[in-house]
PDB file of C-alpha atoms and ligand atoms in Angstrom:
ATOM      1  CA  MET A   1      28.853  29.811 -25.732  1.00  0.00           C
ATOM      2  CA  LYS A   2      27.796  33.213 -24.507  1.00  0.00           C
ATOM      3  CA  GLY A   3      30.291  36.015 -24.996  1.00  0.00           C
ATOM      4  CA  ARG A   4      30.177  39.605 -23.823  1.00  0.00           C
ATOM      5  CA  LEU A   5      30.618  42.821 -25.762  1.00  0.00           C
ATOM      6  CA  VAL A   6      31.699  45.682 -23.488  1.00  0.00           C
ATOM      7  CA  LEU A   7      31.365  49.274 -24.722  1.00  0.00           C
ATOM      8  CA  VAL A   8      34.184  51.140 -23.001  1.00  0.00           C
ATOM      9  CA  ALA A   9      34.177  54.945 -22.901  1.00  0.00           C
ATOM     10  CA  THR A  10      37.563  56.611 -23.390  1.00  0.00           C
ATOM     11  CA  PRO A  11      38.689  60.236 -22.780  1.00  0.00           C
ATOM     12  CA  ILE A  12      37.534  63.117 -25.012  1.00  0.00           C
ATOM     13  CA  GLY A  13      40.838  64.925 -24.509  1.00  0.00           C
ATOM     14  CA  ASN A  14      42.229  64.405 -21.044  1.00  0.00           C
ATOM     15  CA  LEU A  15      43.822  60.984 -20.569  1.00  0.00           C
ATOM     16  CA  GLN A  16      43.246  61.222 -16.810  1.00  0.00           C
ATOM     17  CA  ASP A  17      39.563  60.634 -17.570  1.00  0.00           C
ATOM     18  CA  LEU A  18      40.185  56.987 -18.451  1.00  0.00           C
ATOM     19  CA  SER A  19      38.578  55.214 -15.501  1.00  0.00           C
ATOM     20  CA  PRO A  20      40.243  52.416 -13.498  1.00  0.00           C
ATOM     21  CA  ARG A  21      37.375  50.133 -14.486  1.00  0.00           C
ATOM     22  CA  ALA A  22      38.002  50.960 -18.183  1.00  0.00           C
ATOM     23  CA  VAL A  23      41.679  49.986 -17.751  1.00  0.00           C
ATOM     24  CA  GLU A  24      40.648  46.750 -16.077  1.00  0.00           C
ATOM     25  CA  ALA A  25      38.136  45.903 -18.823  1.00  0.00           C
ATOM     26  CA  LEU A  26      40.598  46.669 -21.623  1.00  0.00           C
ATOM     27  CA  GLY A  27      43.314  44.669 -19.897  1.00  0.00           C
ATOM     28  CA  SER A  28      41.158  41.569 -19.494  1.00  0.00           C
ATOM     29  CA  ALA A  29      39.517  41.516 -22.955  1.00  0.00           C
ATOM     30  CA  ALA A  30      40.380  38.817 -25.473  1.00  0.00           C
ATOM     31  CA  ALA A  31      40.212  41.476 -28.183  1.00  0.00           C
ATOM     32  CA  ILE A  32      39.485  45.172 -28.557  1.00  0.00           C
ATOM     33  CA  ALA A  33      37.430  46.453 -31.478  1.00  0.00           C
ATOM     34  CA  CYS A  34      38.475  50.011 -32.293  1.00  0.00           C
ATOM     35  CA  GLU A  35      38.310  52.679 -35.007  1.00  0.00           C
ATOM     36  CA  ASP A  36      42.034  53.239 -35.341  1.00  0.00           C
ATOM     37  CA  THR A  37      44.638  50.779 -34.098  1.00  0.00           C
ATOM     38  CA  ARG A  38      47.379  53.402 -33.730  1.00  0.00           C
ATOM     39  CA  ARG A  39      45.217  55.699 -31.615  1.00  0.00           C
ATOM     40  CA  THR A  40      43.929  52.893 -29.430  1.00  0.00           C
ATOM     41  CA  GLY A  41      47.469  51.483 -29.195  1.00  0.00           C
ATOM     42  CA  ARG A  42      48.644  54.827 -27.749  1.00  0.00           C
ATOM     43  CA  LEU A  43      45.798  54.836 -25.229  1.00  0.00           C
ATOM     44  CA  LEU A  44      46.635  51.283 -24.158  1.00  0.00           C
ATOM     45  CA  SER A  45      50.301  52.057 -23.689  1.00  0.00           C
ATOM     46  CA  HIS A  46      49.375  55.156 -21.632  1.00  0.00           C
ATOM     47  CA  ALA A  47      47.183  52.924 -19.469  1.00  0.00           C
ATOM     48  CA  GLY A  48      49.917  50.286 -19.161  1.00  0.00           C
ATOM     49  CA  VAL A  49      47.722  47.669 -20.786  1.00  0.00           C
ATOM     50  CA  ALA A  50      49.533  45.006 -22.839  1.00  0.00           C
ATOM     51  CA  ALA A  51      47.835  45.276 -26.238  1.00  0.00           C
ATOM     52  CA  PRO A  52      45.495  42.358 -26.834  1.00  0.00           C
ATOM     53  CA  ARG A  53      44.242  41.589 -30.329  1.00  0.00           C
ATOM     54  CA  LEU A  54      42.983  44.783 -32.001  1.00  0.00           C
ATOM     55  CA  LEU A  55      40.227  44.615 -34.626  1.00  0.00           C
ATOM     56  CA  VAL A  56      39.173  47.574 -36.734  1.00  0.00           C
ATOM     57  CA  VAL A  57      35.437  48.187 -36.668  1.00  0.00           C
ATOM     58  CA  ASN A  58      34.550  51.602 -38.052  1.00  0.00           C
ATOM     59  CA  GLU A  59      31.778  53.180 -40.098  1.00  0.00           C
ATOM     60  CA  HIS A  60      33.300  51.787 -43.295  1.00  0.00           C
ATOM     61  CA  THR A  61      33.810  48.305 -41.936  1.00  0.00           C
ATOM     62  CA  GLU A  62      31.953  45.661 -43.808  1.00  0.00           C
ATOM     63  CA  TRP A  63      29.731  43.018 -42.333  1.00  0.00           C
ATOM     64  CA  THR A  64      32.692  40.586 -42.370  1.00  0.00           C
ATOM     65  CA  ALA A  65      34.571  42.613 -39.722  1.00  0.00           C
ATOM     66  CA  ARG A  66      31.513  42.668 -37.484  1.00  0.00           C
ATOM     67  CA  GLN A  67      31.234  38.943 -38.053  1.00  0.00           C
ATOM     68  CA  GLN A  68      34.823  38.508 -36.796  1.00  0.00           C
ATOM     69  CA  VAL A  69      33.767  40.055 -33.486  1.00  0.00           C
ATOM     70  CA  VAL A  70      30.637  37.898 -33.316  1.00  0.00           C
ATOM     71  CA  ASP A  71      32.782  34.797 -34.009  1.00  0.00           C
ATOM     72  CA  LEU A  72      34.951  35.677 -31.003  1.00  0.00           C
ATOM     73  CA  LEU A  73      31.842  36.216 -28.875  1.00  0.00           C
ATOM     74  CA  ASP A  74      30.488  32.856 -30.091  1.00  0.00           C
ATOM     75  CA  GLY A  75      33.633  31.297 -28.599  1.00  0.00           C
ATOM     76  CA  GLY A  76      32.705  32.815 -25.214  1.00  0.00           C
ATOM     77  CA  ALA A  77      35.184  35.707 -25.399  1.00  0.00           C
ATOM     78  CA  ILE A  78      34.922  39.145 -23.822  1.00  0.00           C
ATOM     79  CA  VAL A  79      35.432  41.772 -26.540  1.00  0.00           C
ATOM     80  CA  CYS A  80      35.700  45.479 -25.737  1.00  0.00           C
ATOM     81  CA  LEU A  81      34.614  48.173 -28.174  1.00  0.00           C
ATOM     82  CA  VAL A  82      36.277  51.598 -27.994  1.00  0.00           C
ATOM     83  CA  THR A  83      36.214  54.547 -30.390  1.00  0.00           C
ATOM     84  CA  ASP A  84      38.733  57.332 -30.948  1.00  0.00           C
ATOM     85  CA  ALA A  85      37.175  59.423 -28.182  1.00  0.00           C
ATOM     86  CA  GLY A  86      34.235  59.313 -25.819  1.00  0.00           C
ATOM     87  CA  THR A  87      31.448  56.789 -25.725  1.00  0.00           C
ATOM     88  CA  PRO A  88      31.022  54.230 -28.517  1.00  0.00           C
ATOM     89  CA  GLY A  89      27.677  54.508 -30.296  1.00  0.00           C
ATOM     90  CA  ILE A  90      27.365  58.258 -29.732  1.00  0.00           C
ATOM     91  CA  SER A  91      28.028  59.757 -33.190  1.00  0.00           C
ATOM     92  CA  ASP A  92      30.551  56.914 -33.424  1.00  0.00           C
ATOM     93  CA  PRO A  93      30.521  53.238 -34.406  1.00  0.00           C
ATOM     94  CA  GLY A  94      28.742  50.954 -31.968  1.00  0.00           C
ATOM     95  CA  GLU A  95      25.099  50.606 -32.869  1.00  0.00           C
ATOM     96  CA  ALA A  96      25.555  47.948 -35.573  1.00  0.00           C
ATOM     97  CA  LEU A  97      27.959  45.863 -33.488  1.00  0.00           C
ATOM     98  CA  VAL A  98      25.641  45.966 -30.467  1.00  0.00           C
ATOM     99  CA  ALA A  99      22.736  44.861 -32.681  1.00  0.00           C
ATOM    100  CA  ALA A 100      24.850  42.034 -34.137  1.00  0.00           C
ATOM    101  CA  ALA A 101      25.997  40.853 -30.690  1.00  0.00           C
ATOM    102  CA  LEU A 102      22.444  40.888 -29.319  1.00  0.00           C
ATOM    103  CA  ALA A 103      21.077  39.125 -32.394  1.00  0.00           C
ATOM    104  CA  ALA A 104      23.643  36.356 -31.827  1.00  0.00           C
ATOM    105  CA  GLY A 105      22.474  35.977 -28.222  1.00  0.00           C
ATOM    106  CA  HIS A 106      25.443  37.589 -26.443  1.00  0.00           C
ATOM    107  CA  GLU A 107      25.552  39.923 -23.472  1.00  0.00           C
ATOM    108  CA  VAL A 108      26.256  43.606 -23.953  1.00  0.00           C
ATOM    109  CA  SER A 109      27.486  45.824 -21.125  1.00  0.00           C
ATOM    110  CA  THR A 110      29.339  49.096 -20.731  1.00  0.00           C
ATOM    111  CA  VAL A 111      32.031  50.876 -18.792  1.00  0.00           C
ATOM    112  CA  PRO A 112      30.525  54.368 -18.968  1.00  0.00           C
ATOM    113  CA  GLY A 113      32.527  57.571 -19.101  1.00  0.00           C
ATOM    114  CA  PRO A 114      33.054  60.777 -21.092  1.00  0.00           C
ATOM    115  CA  VAL A 115      30.535  61.979 -23.682  1.00  0.00           C
ATOM    116  CA  ALA A 116      31.218  65.406 -25.206  1.00  0.00           C
ATOM    117  CA  ALA A 117      27.481  66.111 -25.561  1.00  0.00           C
ATOM    118  CA  ILE A 118      26.774  65.570 -21.859  1.00  0.00           C
ATOM    119  CA  ALA A 119      29.890  67.458 -20.745  1.00  0.00           C
ATOM    120  CA  ALA A 120      28.803  70.447 -22.867  1.00  0.00           C
ATOM    121  CA  LEU A 121      25.189  70.283 -21.741  1.00  0.00           C
ATOM    122  CA  VAL A 122      25.970  70.281 -18.033  1.00  0.00           C
ATOM    123  CA  VAL A 123      28.252  73.325 -18.211  1.00  0.00           C
ATOM    124  CA  SER A 124      26.050  75.215 -20.688  1.00  0.00           C
ATOM    125  CA  GLY A 125      23.837  76.934 -18.137  1.00  0.00           C
ATOM    126  CA  LEU A 126      20.830  75.948 -20.273  1.00  0.00           C
ATOM    127  CA  PRO A 127      18.071  73.628 -18.989  1.00  0.00           C
ATOM    128  CA  THR A 128      19.426  70.097 -18.526  1.00  0.00           C
ATOM    129  CA  ALA A 129      16.329  68.172 -17.406  1.00  0.00           C
ATOM    130  CA  ARG A 130      15.158  67.469 -20.950  1.00  0.00           C
ATOM    131  CA  PHE A 131      17.432  67.596 -23.943  1.00  0.00           C
ATOM    132  CA  VAL A 132      17.703  66.195 -27.440  1.00  0.00           C
ATOM    133  CA  MET A 133      20.955  64.935 -28.945  1.00  0.00           C
ATOM    134  CA  GLU A 134      20.984  65.742 -32.660  1.00  0.00           C
ATOM    135  CA  GLY A 135      24.587  64.636 -33.251  1.00  0.00           C
ATOM    136  CA  PHE A 136      25.994  65.899 -36.562  1.00  0.00           C
ATOM    137  CA  LEU A 137      23.451  67.527 -38.879  1.00  0.00           C
ATOM    138  CA  PRO A 138      23.284  66.046 -42.387  1.00  0.00           C
ATOM    139  CA  ARG A 139      25.810  67.966 -44.492  1.00  0.00           C
ATOM    140  CA  ARG A 140      23.473  69.104 -47.252  1.00  0.00           C
ATOM    141  CA  GLY A 141      20.217  68.689 -49.112  1.00  0.00           C
ATOM    142  CA  PRO A 142      16.631  68.318 -47.958  1.00  0.00           C
ATOM    143  CA  GLU A 143      17.707  66.180 -44.987  1.00  0.00           C
ATOM    144  CA  ARG A 144      19.724  69.111 -43.616  1.00  0.00           C
ATOM    145  CA  LYS A 145      16.831  71.539 -44.152  1.00  0.00           C
ATOM    146  CA  ALA A 146      14.388  69.201 -42.462  1.00  0.00           C
ATOM    147  CA  ARG A 147      16.642  68.720 -39.422  1.00  0.00           C
ATOM    148  CA  LEU A 148      17.231  72.481 -39.143  1.00  0.00           C
ATOM    149  CA  ALA A 149      13.464  73.027 -39.257  1.00  0.00           C
ATOM    150  CA  GLY A 150      13.111  70.417 -36.498  1.00  0.00           C
ATOM    151  CA  VAL A 151      15.684  72.258 -34.376  1.00  0.00           C
ATOM    152  CA  ALA A 152      13.812  75.525 -34.927  1.00  0.00           C
ATOM    153  CA  ALA A 153      10.517  73.980 -33.863  1.00  0.00           C
ATOM    154  CA  GLU A 154      11.940  72.390 -30.687  1.00  0.00           C
ATOM    155  CA  ARG A 155      10.118  73.894 -27.704  1.00  0.00           C
ATOM    156  CA  GLU A 156      10.546  71.177 -25.105  1.00  0.00           C
ATOM    157  CA  HIS A 157      14.211  70.227 -25.129  1.00  0.00           C
ATOM    158  CA  THR A 158      17.622  71.859 -25.047  1.00  0.00           C
ATOM    159  CA  ILE A 159      19.350  70.864 -28.299  1.00  0.00           C
ATOM    160  CA  VAL A 160      22.870  69.444 -28.534  1.00  0.00           C
ATOM    161  CA  LEU A 161      24.788  69.325 -31.828  1.00  0.00           C
ATOM    162  CA  TYR A 162      28.238  68.125 -32.797  1.00  0.00           C
ATOM    163  CA  GLU A 163      30.115  70.037 -35.503  1.00  0.00           C
ATOM    164  CA  ALA A 164      33.526  70.011 -37.129  1.00  0.00           C
ATOM    165  CA  PRO A 165      35.446  73.305 -36.734  1.00  0.00           C
ATOM    166  CA  HIS A 166      35.566  74.063 -40.468  1.00  0.00           C
ATOM    167  CA  ARG A 167      31.780  73.730 -40.723  1.00  0.00           C
ATOM    168  CA  LEU A 168      30.911  75.670 -37.563  1.00  0.00           C
ATOM    169  CA  ALA A 169      30.421  79.056 -39.265  1.00  0.00           C
ATOM    170  CA  ARG A 170      28.218  77.589 -41.978  1.00  0.00           C
ATOM    171  CA  THR A 171      26.085  75.705 -39.457  1.00  0.00           C
ATOM    172  CA  LEU A 172      25.647  78.809 -37.301  1.00  0.00           C
ATOM    173  CA  GLY A 173      24.634  80.683 -40.468  1.00  0.00           C
ATOM    174  CA  ASP A 174      22.082  78.016 -41.335  1.00  0.00           C
ATOM    175  CA  LEU A 175      20.744  78.094 -37.775  1.00  0.00           C
ATOM    176  CA  ALA A 176      20.420  81.881 -38.028  1.00  0.00           C
ATOM    177  CA  ALA A 177      18.196  81.410 -41.070  1.00  0.00           C
ATOM    178  CA  VAL A 178      15.611  79.543 -39.005  1.00  0.00           C
ATOM    179  CA  LEU A 179      16.065  80.728 -35.398  1.00  0.00           C
ATOM    180  CA  GLU A 180      15.555  84.140 -33.892  1.00  0.00           C
ATOM    181  CA  PRO A 181      18.848  86.072 -33.419  1.00  0.00           C
ATOM    182  CA  ALA A 182      18.371  86.340 -29.641  1.00  0.00           C
ATOM    183  CA  ARG A 183      18.246  82.549 -29.120  1.00  0.00           C
ATOM    184  CA  ARG A 184      20.728  81.547 -26.387  1.00  0.00           C
ATOM    185  CA  ILE A 185      23.549  79.358 -27.615  1.00  0.00           C
ATOM    186  CA  VAL A 186      26.658  77.834 -26.065  1.00  0.00           C
ATOM    187  CA  LEU A 187      29.822  76.802 -27.901  1.00  0.00           C
ATOM    188  CA  ALA A 188      31.787  74.288 -25.832  1.00  0.00           C
ATOM    189  CA  ARG A 189      35.267  74.037 -27.291  1.00  0.00           C
ATOM    190  CA  GLU A 190      38.079  71.588 -26.534  1.00  0.00           C
ATOM    191  CA  LEU A 191      36.337  70.177 -23.471  1.00  0.00           C
ATOM    192  CA  THR A 192      38.718  68.696 -20.878  1.00  0.00           C
ATOM    193  CA  LYS A 193      41.739  69.899 -22.895  1.00  0.00           C
ATOM    194  CA  LEU A 194      44.285  72.643 -22.275  1.00  0.00           C
ATOM    195  CA  HIS A 195      42.371  75.207 -24.321  1.00  0.00           C
ATOM    196  CA  GLU A 196      38.906  74.392 -23.036  1.00  0.00           C
ATOM    197  CA  GLU A 197      36.564  77.332 -23.551  1.00  0.00           C
ATOM    198  CA  ILE A 198      32.843  77.663 -22.920  1.00  0.00           C
ATOM    199  CA  TRP A 199      31.352  80.578 -24.845  1.00  0.00           C
ATOM    200  CA  ARG A 200      27.796  81.672 -23.996  1.00  0.00           C
ATOM    201  CA  GLY A 201      25.740  84.254 -25.839  1.00  0.00           C
ATOM    202  CA  SER A 202      23.057  84.838 -28.445  1.00  0.00           C
ATOM    203  CA  LEU A 203      23.004  83.288 -31.893  1.00  0.00           C
ATOM    204  CA  ALA A 204      23.652  86.729 -33.419  1.00  0.00           C
ATOM    205  CA  GLU A 205      26.746  87.142 -31.211  1.00  0.00           C
ATOM    206  CA  ALA A 206      27.941  83.637 -32.086  1.00  0.00           C
ATOM    207  CA  LEU A 207      27.803  84.544 -35.780  1.00  0.00           C
ATOM    208  CA  GLU A 208      29.944  87.612 -35.100  1.00  0.00           C
ATOM    209  CA  LEU A 209      32.374  85.499 -33.110  1.00  0.00           C
ATOM    210  CA  VAL A 210      33.099  83.093 -35.954  1.00  0.00           C
ATOM    211  CA  ALA A 211      32.894  85.652 -38.787  1.00  0.00           C
ATOM    212  CA  GLY A 212      36.150  85.931 -40.658  1.00  0.00           C
ATOM    213  CA  SER A 213      38.163  83.503 -38.543  1.00  0.00           C
ATOM    214  CA  GLU A 214      38.453  79.764 -38.911  1.00  0.00           C
ATOM    215  CA  PRO A 215      37.505  78.300 -35.524  1.00  0.00           C
ATOM    216  CA  ARG A 216      39.918  75.671 -34.198  1.00  0.00           C
ATOM    217  CA  GLY A 217      39.459  72.630 -32.045  1.00  0.00           C
ATOM    218  CA  GLU A 218      36.467  70.440 -31.351  1.00  0.00           C
ATOM    219  CA  PHE A 219      33.060  71.965 -30.703  1.00  0.00           C
ATOM    220  CA  VAL A 220      29.725  71.042 -29.223  1.00  0.00           C
ATOM    221  CA  ILE A 221      26.865  73.469 -29.926  1.00  0.00           C
ATOM    222  CA  VAL A 222      24.157  73.691 -27.263  1.00  0.00           C
ATOM    223  CA  ILE A 223      20.999  75.619 -28.141  1.00  0.00           C
ATOM    224  CA  ASP A 224      18.205  76.785 -25.873  1.00  0.00           C
ATOM    225  CA  ARG A 225      14.724  75.541 -26.678  1.00  0.00           C
ATOM    226  CA  ALA A 226      12.358  77.961 -28.408  1.00  0.00           C
ATOM    227  CA  PRO A 227      10.545  80.441 -26.159  1.00  0.00           C
ATOM    228  CA  PRO A 228       6.960  79.553 -25.149  1.00  0.00           C
ATOM    229  CA  GLU A 229       4.566  79.836 -28.017  1.00  0.00           C
ATOM    230  CA  GLN A 230       2.873  83.197 -28.339  1.00  0.00           C
ATOM    231  CA  PRO A 231      -0.316  83.035 -30.319  1.00  0.00           C
ATOM    232  CA  THR A 232       0.503  84.906 -33.519  1.00  0.00           C
ATOM    233  CA  ALA A 233      -2.312  86.455 -35.511  1.00  0.00           C
ATOM    234  CA  PRO A 234      -2.501  85.189 -39.116  1.00  0.00           C
ATOM    235  CA  GLU A 235      -2.139  88.781 -40.357  1.00  0.00           C
ATOM    236  CA  GLU A 236       1.170  89.076 -38.485  1.00  0.00           C
ATOM    237  CA  VAL A 237       2.427  85.864 -40.087  1.00  0.00           C
ATOM    238  CA  ILE A 238       1.470  87.125 -43.543  1.00  0.00           C
ATOM    239  CA  ASP A 239       3.169  90.489 -42.886  1.00  0.00           C
ATOM    240  CA  ARG A 240       6.328  88.745 -41.699  1.00  0.00           C
ATOM    241  CA  VAL A 241       6.472  86.492 -44.791  1.00  0.00           C
ATOM    242  CA  ARG A 242       5.821  89.518 -47.040  1.00  0.00           C
ATOM    243  CA  ALA A 243       8.691  91.438 -45.400  1.00  0.00           C
ATOM    244  CA  LEU A 244      11.109  88.519 -45.844  1.00  0.00           C
ATOM    245  CA  LEU A 245      10.101  88.056 -49.500  1.00  0.00           C
ATOM    246  CA  ALA A 246      10.729  91.775 -50.002  1.00  0.00           C
ATOM    247  CA  ASP A 247      14.195  91.205 -48.472  1.00  0.00           C
ATOM    248  CA  GLY A 248      14.849  88.729 -51.282  1.00  0.00           C
ATOM    249  CA  LEU A 249      14.242  85.399 -49.503  1.00  0.00           C
ATOM    250  CA  SER A 250      12.611  82.581 -51.451  1.00  0.00           C
ATOM    251  CA  THR A 251       9.110  81.580 -50.353  1.00  0.00           C
ATOM    252  CA  ARG A 252      10.491  78.368 -48.909  1.00  0.00           C
ATOM    253  CA  ASP A 253      13.186  80.157 -46.880  1.00  0.00           C
ATOM    254  CA  ALA A 254      10.722  82.800 -45.694  1.00  0.00           C
ATOM    255  CA  VAL A 255       8.297  80.094 -44.582  1.00  0.00           C
ATOM    256  CA  ASP A 256      11.088  78.215 -42.754  1.00  0.00           C
ATOM    257  CA  ARG A 257      12.208  81.378 -40.995  1.00  0.00           C
ATOM    258  CA  VAL A 258       8.713  82.430 -39.890  1.00  0.00           C
ATOM    259  CA  SER A 259       7.923  78.878 -38.792  1.00  0.00           C
ATOM    260  CA  GLY A 260      11.117  78.891 -36.699  1.00  0.00           C
ATOM    261  CA  GLU A 261      10.403  82.302 -35.221  1.00  0.00           C
ATOM    262  CA  THR A 262       6.751  81.718 -34.374  1.00  0.00           C
ATOM    263  CA  GLY A 263       6.695  77.987 -33.715  1.00  0.00           C
ATOM    264  CA  ILE A 264       3.810  77.690 -36.178  1.00  0.00           C
ATOM    265  CA  ALA A 265       4.031  74.529 -38.301  1.00  0.00           C
ATOM    266  CA  ARG A 266       5.636  75.037 -41.739  1.00  0.00           C
ATOM    267  CA  ASN A 267       2.505  73.833 -43.516  1.00  0.00           C
ATOM    268  CA  SER A 268       0.318  76.372 -41.724  1.00  0.00           C
ATOM    269  CA  VAL A 269       2.748  79.215 -42.486  1.00  0.00           C
ATOM    270  CA  TYR A 270       2.893  78.038 -46.089  1.00  0.00           C
ATOM    271  CA  GLU A 271      -0.882  78.079 -46.381  1.00  0.00           C
ATOM    272  CA  LEU A 272      -0.933  81.635 -45.035  1.00  0.00           C
ATOM    273  CA  ALA A 273       1.870  82.610 -47.417  1.00  0.00           C
ATOM    274  CA  LEU A 274      -0.203  81.347 -50.350  1.00  0.00           C
ATOM    275  CA  ARG A 275      -2.739  84.065 -49.570  1.00  0.00           C
ATOM    276  CA  LEU A 276      -0.108  86.584 -50.649  1.00  0.00           C
ATOM    277  CA  ASP A 277      -0.499  85.469 -54.230  1.00  0.00           C
ATOM    278  CA  HIS A 278      -4.183  86.309 -54.327  1.00  0.00           C
TER     279      HIS A 278
HETATM  280  N1  LIG B 301      31.666  59.437 -29.212  1.00  0.00           N
HETATM  281  C1  LIG B 301      32.057  60.791 -28.936  1.00  0.00           C
HETATM  282  C2  LIG B 301      31.382  61.239 -27.637  1.00  0.00           C
HETATM  283  O1  LIG B 301      31.026  60.384 -26.828  1.00  0.00           O
HETATM  284  O2  LIG B 301      31.251  62.440 -27.402  1.00  0.00           O
HETATM  285  C3  LIG B 301      31.755  61.724 -30.098  1.00  0.00           C
HETATM  286  C4  LIG B 301      32.505  61.378 -31.351  1.00  0.00           C
HETATM  287  S1  LIG B 301      32.142  62.439 -32.701  1.00  0.00           S
HETATM  288  C5  LIG B 301      32.887  61.549 -34.022  1.00  0.00           C
HETATM  289  C6  LIG B 301      33.293  63.766 -32.507  1.00  0.00           C
HETATM  290  C7  LIG B 301      32.602  65.083 -32.159  1.00  0.00           C
HETATM  291  O3  LIG B 301      32.364  65.134 -30.760  1.00  0.00           O
HETATM  292  C8  LIG B 301      33.441  66.310 -32.469  1.00  0.00           C
HETATM  293  O4  LIG B 301      33.275  66.734 -33.814  1.00  0.00           O
HETATM  294  C9  LIG B 301      32.885  67.331 -31.508  1.00  0.00           C
HETATM  295  O5  LIG B 301      31.673  67.874 -31.981  1.00  0.00           O
HETATM  296  C10 LIG B 301      32.581  66.449 -30.288  1.00  0.00           C
HETATM  297  N2  LIG B 301      33.725  66.408 -29.367  1.00  0.00           N
HETATM  298  C11 LIG B 301      34.522  65.349 -29.105  1.00  0.00           C
HETATM  299  N3  LIG B 301      35.457  65.684 -28.196  1.00  0.00           N
HETATM  300  C12 LIG B 301      35.245  66.969 -27.861  1.00  0.00           C
HETATM  301  C13 LIG B 301      35.871  67.892 -26.975  1.00  0.00           C
HETATM  302  N4  LIG B 301      36.915  67.539 -26.244  1.00  0.00           N
HETATM  303  N5  LIG B 301      35.359  69.136 -26.886  1.00  0.00           N
HETATM  304  C14 LIG B 301      34.296  69.508 -27.617  1.00  0.00           C
HETATM  305  N6  LIG B 301      33.680  68.695 -28.478  1.00  0.00           N
HETATM  306  C15 LIG B 301      34.133  67.438 -28.603  1.00  0.00           C
END
């Protein structure tokens, strides 16, 4: 039999944002797959929905838990998927379960609603027509460097990032290593909650803002795309790399920074930097 998996968006802070259609879907599901049964239980009791069967499907859940959901779908059931906040599948579990449901021949639909990234983007004041959702940056290593370099090179799209409060200062610092200080940035904090705050300024000002104080609450970082490419003479690139090396940066960091500032590909900057050795 054909079942249906329904991805139901839930509030990102304000319970009033749970839509009537979400309440209806949750109330009529045979089971609800969620990240945390206590949290979802509270949401259901707020919505006046008698708790149906709750299944935990989170990023650590093994294949067997996904299989439980597929078994229910195989029996023709409607199963809802919710996460702790916002839209399932957006920096949250969802993707694997959707793939499993589709692979087993079931229908997948959604009750759309809040997404922190979209809420932040639309109030940012930055261009909204074309944007790129980067989610959480990798925490460390070459993957983080590569993604930061990608952010620096982005000329076409406004960039949206998620970040935990205790990592915000470090991420802004890492962004400052590859982006020009004047780049426009927006910090959307505690969206839809009592202490909602939308801060807009330059990257340099954002660094000052978070210096010395542990930011609190949930944050979305929205970053303007890089300014239009100005043709930069090779001599200028070499001078800029030389100045950064003299400031104590490693060749790699200097190349990343100049690539971010000029929009010239890392490889090309690196080739120019090699001329310094001769
Ligand atoms: N699925 C969710 C969505 O649709 O937005 C995102 C879940 S992700 C695990 C959590 C991150 O989303 C937080 O670290 C923060 O970056 C962002 N976020 C969630 N709620 C937020 C809020 N009310 N205000 C600002 N950022 C929020």
